[in-house]
Amino acid sequence: MDAFYASVEQASKPSLRGKAVVVGGLGPRGVVATASYEARVFGVRSAMPMAQARRLAPHAAYLVPRFGLYRSISEQVMGLLRALSPLVEPLSLDEAFVDLEAGGTAWDAESARLVGARLRAEIRAVTGLTGSVGLAASKMLAKIASEQAKPDGLVLIEPGTERALLGPLSVRTLPGVGPATGDHLRRAGITTVEELAEAGEDELVRLLGKAHGHALYAMALARDDRPVVAEREAKSVSVEDTYDVDIHDRVRVGLEVQRLADRCVRRLRAAGLSGRTIVLKVRRYDFSTLTRSETLRGPTDDPAVVREAAARLLDSVDTTGGVRLLGVGVSGLADYTQEDLFAQAAGERVELPAEEPEREEPAEERQGPAAERRWPAGHDVRHALHGHGWVQGSGLGRVTVRFETPGSAPGRVRTFRVDDPDLEPVDPLPLVPLPPSAPRRPEAADRGVAG
């Protein structure tokens, strides 16, 4: 998908179409999750500190992510992919590998191109968004092709043309070549994939080590035998929060760890999992990051057990200088639980309170004033008189709302008190509403592709 989060926001909000949109945490320590192509013109990029993004694009719209909506659209797209093949390997909410040959949907370059074109049309029809498709004989090349296809395009790398295509590209194009490795290679006089191949395997092993050197040499020769893996078992479940202001109070740190432990258990139970190893992550005021872990005698999804283990781990960490990030995770996952692990956890299974559900806003949004927590920028609201809209901003006891829907024209802006009884948060509207008598969507075979 193309600039996924930002594209969803533009499709949902007519007044933002064709304009710079930045999605991410809006607090002092927030980072950019996604920037629209209009915002990228100003140099805004994913993972950039939000403060830097605001300096580069001061007039862009800055919005808090709506992960629930993004996940629902992602599920629609993944469903389209699974209609093409049983081998679909999701990389994230907006990206996946698909083995078309395994699904019998493509057997040569022309059939692959036809399937890619149909897929792009289906994505637009179902979600209202654009998607880019990269077609190639390996995962590495398909990834490169999809990047070249963005935005809203299709690129096919024909068999036999791989080396010629890769040669002039930067070494940073290859998976596993980050800034540090790229700089190391540049100092050795290697800046392109062709120069990487010419350097030879022995030289790359000398420069980068055995494993990395062998892998990069193979990729420079367009060799990638990695299969598409349909299901990846989760190795761990974790949650973490970054705080606007360092936490110095040890009691507050302990309470945050307990809250994170409960959130982690909610995720475990939602996935029908349990785990044996409890992990605590602490990033201190000086950016040093510590992890501590404790392995239980058997898997559990009991919040009391996870809280107590996390508290014991916290006892071994010095937090006197302040804490900027905390995280709790569970690994060693299983699909069953072992009851009565410890005497203090004996008795009936502890249930998490129904109130205080896990929230989607970044931690910096939760830490702000109450009015901002209730009205995060970009989230959906409904007014009894004016109808559906979204929050443009809030502060000083006021909240500004633009009233529009995905299918409307750009709407009007109005400002209310944050405690206006006629204004309430609501769920997002679908980007492509189905008509009341929508016909049955054809199965894969009816569309001329195999499932």
Short mmCIF file of C-alpha atoms in Angstrom, two decimals, residues 50-319:
data_model
loop_
_atom_site.label_atom_id
_atom_site.label_comp_id
_atom_site.label_asym_id
_atom_site.label_seq_id
_atom_site.Cartn_x
_atom_site.Cartn_y
_atom_site.Cartn_z
CA MET A 50 7.95 14.73 15.00
CA ALA A 51 9.58 17.99 16.08
CA GLN A 52 11.86 17.83 13.02
CA ALA A 53 8.90 17.05 10.77
CA ARG A 54 7.07 20.14 12.06
CA ARG A 55 10.08 22.29 11.23
CA LEU A 56 10.26 20.89 7.70
CA ALA A 57 6.52 21.02 7.00
CA PRO A 58 4.92 23.48 9.44
CA HIS A 59 1.66 23.69 7.46
CA ALA A 60 1.03 19.94 7.19
CA ALA A 61 -1.86 18.24 9.00
CA TYR A 62 -0.53 16.29 12.01
CA LEU A 63 -2.75 13.41 13.12
CA VAL A 64 -2.76 10.69 15.78
CA PRO A 65 -2.91 7.15 14.29
CA ARG A 66 -6.22 5.25 14.14
CA PHE A 67 -4.83 1.72 14.27
CA GLY A 68 -8.20 0.03 14.51
CA LEU A 69 -9.19 1.47 11.12
CA TYR A 70 -5.80 0.64 9.59
CA ARG A 71 -6.06 -2.97 10.79
CA SER A 72 -9.55 -3.41 9.34
CA ILE A 73 -8.42 -2.14 5.92
CA SER A 74 -5.31 -4.33 6.11
CA GLU A 75 -7.51 -7.38 6.69
CA GLN A 76 -9.47 -6.53 3.53
CA VAL A 77 -6.27 -6.34 1.47
CA MET A 78 -4.83 -9.53 2.97
CA GLY A 79 -8.08 -11.28 2.08
CA LEU A 80 -7.60 -10.27 -1.56
CA LEU A 81 -4.06 -11.65 -1.47
CA ARG A 82 -5.16 -14.96 0.05
CA ALA A 83 -7.64 -15.36 -2.77
CA LEU A 84 -4.63 -15.47 -5.09
CA SER A 85 -2.49 -17.98 -3.20
CA PRO A 86 -2.35 -20.00 0.01
CA LEU A 87 1.19 -18.65 0.54
CA VAL A 88 0.89 -15.07 1.77
CA GLU A 89 3.57 -13.71 4.09
CA PRO A 90 2.55 -10.42 5.74
CA LEU A 91 5.44 -8.12 6.56
CA SER A 92 3.33 -5.39 8.15
CA LEU A 93 -0.19 -4.01 7.98
CA ASP A 94 0.44 -2.67 4.47
CA GLU A 95 2.90 -5.08 2.85
CA ALA A 96 3.10 -8.80 2.07
CA PHE A 97 4.80 -11.35 -0.16
CA VAL A 98 2.59 -13.65 -2.27
CA ASP A 99 3.69 -16.83 -4.05
CA LEU A 100 1.54 -16.66 -7.19
CA GLU A 101 2.92 -19.92 -8.56
CA ALA A 102 1.79 -21.80 -5.46
CA GLY A 103 -1.74 -20.53 -6.06
CA GLY A 104 -1.68 -21.46 -9.74
CA THR A 105 -2.52 -17.87 -10.62
CA ALA A 106 0.64 -17.07 -12.59
CA TRP A 107 3.05 -19.21 -14.57
CA ASP A 108 4.90 -16.67 -16.72
CA ALA A 109 5.61 -12.96 -16.93
CA GLU A 110 2.44 -12.08 -18.83
CA SER A 111 0.09 -13.96 -16.49
CA ALA A 112 1.84 -12.39 -13.48
CA ARG A 113 1.40 -8.92 -14.95
CA LEU A 114 -2.30 -9.61 -15.53
CA VAL A 115 -2.78 -10.79 -11.94
CA GLY A 116 -0.94 -7.73 -10.62
CA ALA A 117 -3.16 -5.38 -12.62
CA ARG A 118 -6.31 -7.12 -11.40
CA LEU A 119 -5.09 -6.98 -7.82
CA ARG A 120 -4.48 -3.24 -7.97
CA ALA A 121 -7.98 -2.72 -9.39
CA GLU A 122 -9.53 -4.87 -6.65
CA ILE A 123 -7.66 -3.03 -3.90
CA ARG A 124 -8.97 0.29 -5.18
CA ALA A 125 -12.53 -1.06 -5.51
CA VAL A 126 -12.60 -2.63 -2.04
CA THR A 127 -10.67 -0.04 -0.01
CA GLY A 128 -10.72 3.13 -2.10
CA LEU A 129 -6.92 3.25 -1.77
CA THR A 130 -4.04 2.70 -4.18
CA GLY A 131 -1.58 -0.15 -3.92
CA SER A 132 1.68 -0.80 -5.74
CA VAL A 133 2.71 -4.23 -6.98
CA GLY A 134 6.21 -5.58 -7.57
CA LEU A 135 6.54 -8.83 -9.52
CA ALA A 136 9.74 -10.88 -9.64
CA ALA A 137 11.15 -14.38 -9.21
CA SER A 138 12.35 -13.80 -5.62
CA LYS A 139 11.33 -11.94 -2.48
CA MET A 140 14.28 -9.56 -2.64
CA LEU A 141 13.58 -8.56 -6.22
CA ALA A 142 9.82 -8.31 -5.63
CA LYS A 143 10.49 -5.89 -2.78
CA ILE A 144 12.75 -3.76 -4.96
CA ALA A 145 10.17 -3.82 -7.76
CA SER A 146 7.38 -2.71 -5.42
CA GLU A 147 9.47 0.22 -4.19
CA GLN A 148 10.12 1.25 -7.79
CA ALA A 149 6.40 0.97 -8.53
CA LYS A 150 5.36 3.44 -5.82
CA PRO A 151 3.09 5.26 -5.85
CA ASP A 152 0.18 3.53 -7.55
CA GLY A 153 2.12 1.47 -10.06
CA LEU A 154 3.21 -1.99 -11.18
CA VAL A 155 6.77 -3.09 -11.98
CA LEU A 156 7.71 -6.50 -13.35
CA ILE A 157 11.33 -7.66 -13.33
CA GLU A 158 11.61 -10.04 -16.26
CA PRO A 159 13.62 -13.26 -15.73
CA GLY A 160 17.13 -12.80 -17.06
CA THR A 161 17.19 -9.02 -16.50
CA GLU A 162 17.87 -9.11 -12.75
CA ARG A 163 21.63 -8.44 -12.83
CA ALA A 164 21.29 -5.59 -15.30
CA LEU A 165 18.59 -3.96 -13.17
CA LEU A 166 20.46 -4.37 -9.88
CA GLY A 167 23.88 -3.26 -11.12
CA PRO A 168 23.51 0.55 -11.06
CA LEU A 169 21.43 0.63 -7.89
CA SER A 170 22.85 1.81 -4.58
CA VAL A 171 24.05 -0.86 -2.17
CA ARG A 172 21.50 0.59 0.26
CA THR A 173 18.80 -0.93 -1.95
CA LEU A 174 19.68 -4.43 -0.73
CA PRO A 175 18.06 -5.83 2.43
CA GLY A 176 20.38 -5.69 5.42
CA VAL A 177 22.43 -2.71 4.17
CA GLY A 178 21.69 0.08 6.61
CA PRO A 179 23.49 3.40 7.12
CA ALA A 180 26.42 1.86 9.03
CA THR A 181 27.05 -0.94 6.52
CA GLY A 182 26.55 1.47 3.63
CA ASP A 183 29.15 3.87 5.04
CA HIS A 184 31.56 0.99 5.65
CA LEU A 185 31.23 -0.15 2.05
CA ARG A 186 31.51 3.41 0.73
CA ARG A 187 34.83 3.85 2.53
CA ALA A 188 35.97 0.70 0.74
CA GLY A 189 34.98 2.25 -2.60
CA ILE A 190 31.77 0.21 -3.01
CA THR A 191 28.63 2.24 -3.67
CA THR A 192 26.62 0.25 -6.24
CA VAL A 193 25.39 -3.34 -6.41
CA GLU A 194 27.59 -3.92 -9.47
CA GLU A 195 30.68 -2.84 -7.48
CA LEU A 196 29.53 -5.16 -4.70
CA ALA A 197 29.49 -8.11 -7.09
CA GLU A 198 32.85 -7.12 -8.61
CA ALA A 199 34.47 -6.94 -5.17
CA GLY A 200 34.01 -10.67 -4.82
CA GLU A 201 32.84 -12.89 -1.99
CA ASP A 202 36.19 -13.12 -0.20
CA GLU A 203 36.55 -9.33 -0.03
CA LEU A 204 33.00 -8.88 1.30
CA VAL A 205 33.61 -11.53 3.96
CA ARG A 206 36.77 -9.67 4.97
CA LEU A 207 34.93 -6.36 5.16
CA LEU A 208 31.67 -7.49 6.75
CA GLY A 209 32.18 -10.88 8.32
CA LYS A 210 31.31 -14.35 7.11
CA ALA A 211 27.53 -14.38 7.40
CA HIS A 212 26.89 -10.84 6.15
CA GLY A 213 29.53 -11.05 3.43
CA HIS A 214 28.17 -14.30 1.98
CA ALA A 215 24.58 -13.00 2.09
CA LEU A 216 25.36 -9.68 0.39
CA TYR A 217 27.40 -11.32 -2.35
CA ALA A 218 24.52 -13.68 -3.13
CA MET A 219 22.06 -10.76 -3.27
CA ALA A 220 24.41 -8.78 -5.53
CA LEU A 221 24.18 -11.71 -7.96
CA ALA A 222 20.35 -11.62 -7.66
CA ARG A 223 20.30 -14.88 -5.71
CA ASP A 224 17.54 -15.18 -3.12
CA ASP A 225 16.09 -18.60 -2.36
CA ARG A 226 13.98 -17.60 0.64
CA PRO A 227 10.49 -19.14 0.38
CA VAL A 228 7.25 -17.30 1.05
CA VAL A 229 6.15 -18.45 4.51
CA ALA A 230 2.39 -18.38 4.98
CA GLU A 231 2.25 -18.24 8.77
CA ARG A 232 4.81 -16.86 11.14
CA GLU A 233 4.40 -17.99 14.71
CA ALA A 234 4.63 -15.12 17.14
CA LYS A 235 7.77 -15.43 19.24
CA SER A 236 6.68 -12.88 21.82
CA VAL A 237 3.93 -10.46 22.81
CA SER A 238 4.95 -7.10 24.22
CA VAL A 239 3.81 -3.54 24.87
CA GLU A 240 5.77 -0.41 25.68
CA ASP A 241 5.23 3.29 26.31
CA THR A 242 7.48 6.31 25.84
CA TYR A 243 6.85 9.21 28.22
CA ASP A 244 6.94 12.92 27.45
CA VAL A 245 8.67 13.65 30.73
CA ASP A 246 11.10 11.26 32.42
CA ILE A 247 9.53 9.45 35.37
CA HIS A 248 11.60 9.76 38.56
CA ASP A 249 9.07 8.60 41.15
CA ARG A 250 9.76 4.91 41.85
CA VAL A 251 6.15 4.31 42.87
CA ARG A 252 4.91 5.77 39.57
CA VAL A 253 7.37 3.56 37.66
CA GLY A 254 5.99 0.52 39.49
CA LEU A 255 2.41 1.46 38.67
CA GLU A 256 3.29 1.93 35.01
CA VAL A 257 4.91 -1.51 34.90
CA GLN A 258 1.74 -3.05 36.39
CA ARG A 259 -0.41 -1.27 33.81
CA LEU A 260 1.83 -2.48 30.99
CA ALA A 261 1.73 -6.02 32.34
CA ASP A 262 -2.07 -5.96 32.21
CA ARG A 263 -2.02 -4.63 28.63
CA CYS A 264 0.40 -7.37 27.64
CA VAL A 265 -1.85 -10.04 29.12
CA ARG A 266 -4.83 -8.62 27.24
CA ARG A 267 -2.91 -9.15 24.02
CA LEU A 268 -1.90 -12.65 25.07
CA ARG A 269 -5.49 -13.63 25.80
CA ALA A 270 -6.79 -12.01 22.63
CA ALA A 271 -4.40 -14.25 20.68
CA GLY A 272 -5.28 -17.34 22.75
CA LEU A 273 -1.68 -17.62 23.96
CA SER A 274 0.29 -17.88 27.18
CA GLY A 275 4.01 -17.64 27.88
CA ARG A 276 6.78 -18.75 30.20
CA THR A 277 9.30 -15.89 30.07
CA ILE A 278 8.48 -12.40 31.37
CA VAL A 279 10.64 -9.58 29.97
CA LEU A 280 11.02 -6.04 31.34
CA LYS A 281 12.48 -3.25 29.19
CA VAL A 282 13.66 0.03 30.72
CA ARG A 283 15.14 2.94 28.78
CA ARG A 284 16.68 5.42 31.16
CA TYR A 285 17.21 9.17 31.03
CA ASP A 286 20.58 8.75 29.25
CA PHE A 287 19.06 6.52 26.52
CA SER A 288 20.71 3.41 27.93
CA THR A 289 18.32 0.47 27.56
CA LEU A 290 18.20 -2.44 30.00
CA THR A 291 16.26 -5.69 29.67
CA ARG A 292 15.63 -8.20 32.43
CA SER A 293 13.82 -11.53 32.12
CA GLU A 294 12.49 -14.31 34.32
CA THR A 295 11.38 -17.74 33.14
CA LEU A 296 8.47 -19.41 34.95
CA ARG A 297 7.95 -23.12 35.47
CA GLY A 298 5.18 -23.17 32.88
CA PRO A 299 3.21 -20.89 30.56
CA THR A 300 0.66 -18.50 32.02
CA ASP A 301 -1.75 -15.77 31.00
CA ASP A 302 -2.53 -14.77 34.59
CA PRO A 303 -2.10 -11.00 35.02
CA ALA A 304 -1.19 -11.41 38.71
CA VAL A 305 1.69 -13.72 37.82
CA VAL A 306 2.93 -11.42 35.04
CA ARG A 307 2.65 -8.33 37.25
CA GLU A 308 4.54 -9.96 40.11
CA ALA A 309 7.30 -11.22 37.82
CA ALA A 310 7.66 -7.78 36.20
CA ALA A 311 7.80 -6.15 39.64
CA ARG A 312 10.59 -8.52 40.70
CA LEU A 313 12.51 -7.66 37.54
CA LEU A 314 12.03 -3.94 38.21
CA ASP A 315 13.62 -4.39 41.65
CA SER A 316 16.92 -5.18 39.91
CA VAL A 317 16.95 -1.96 37.83
CA ASP A 318 18.20 1.42 39.04
CA THR A 319 15.73 4.11 37.90
#
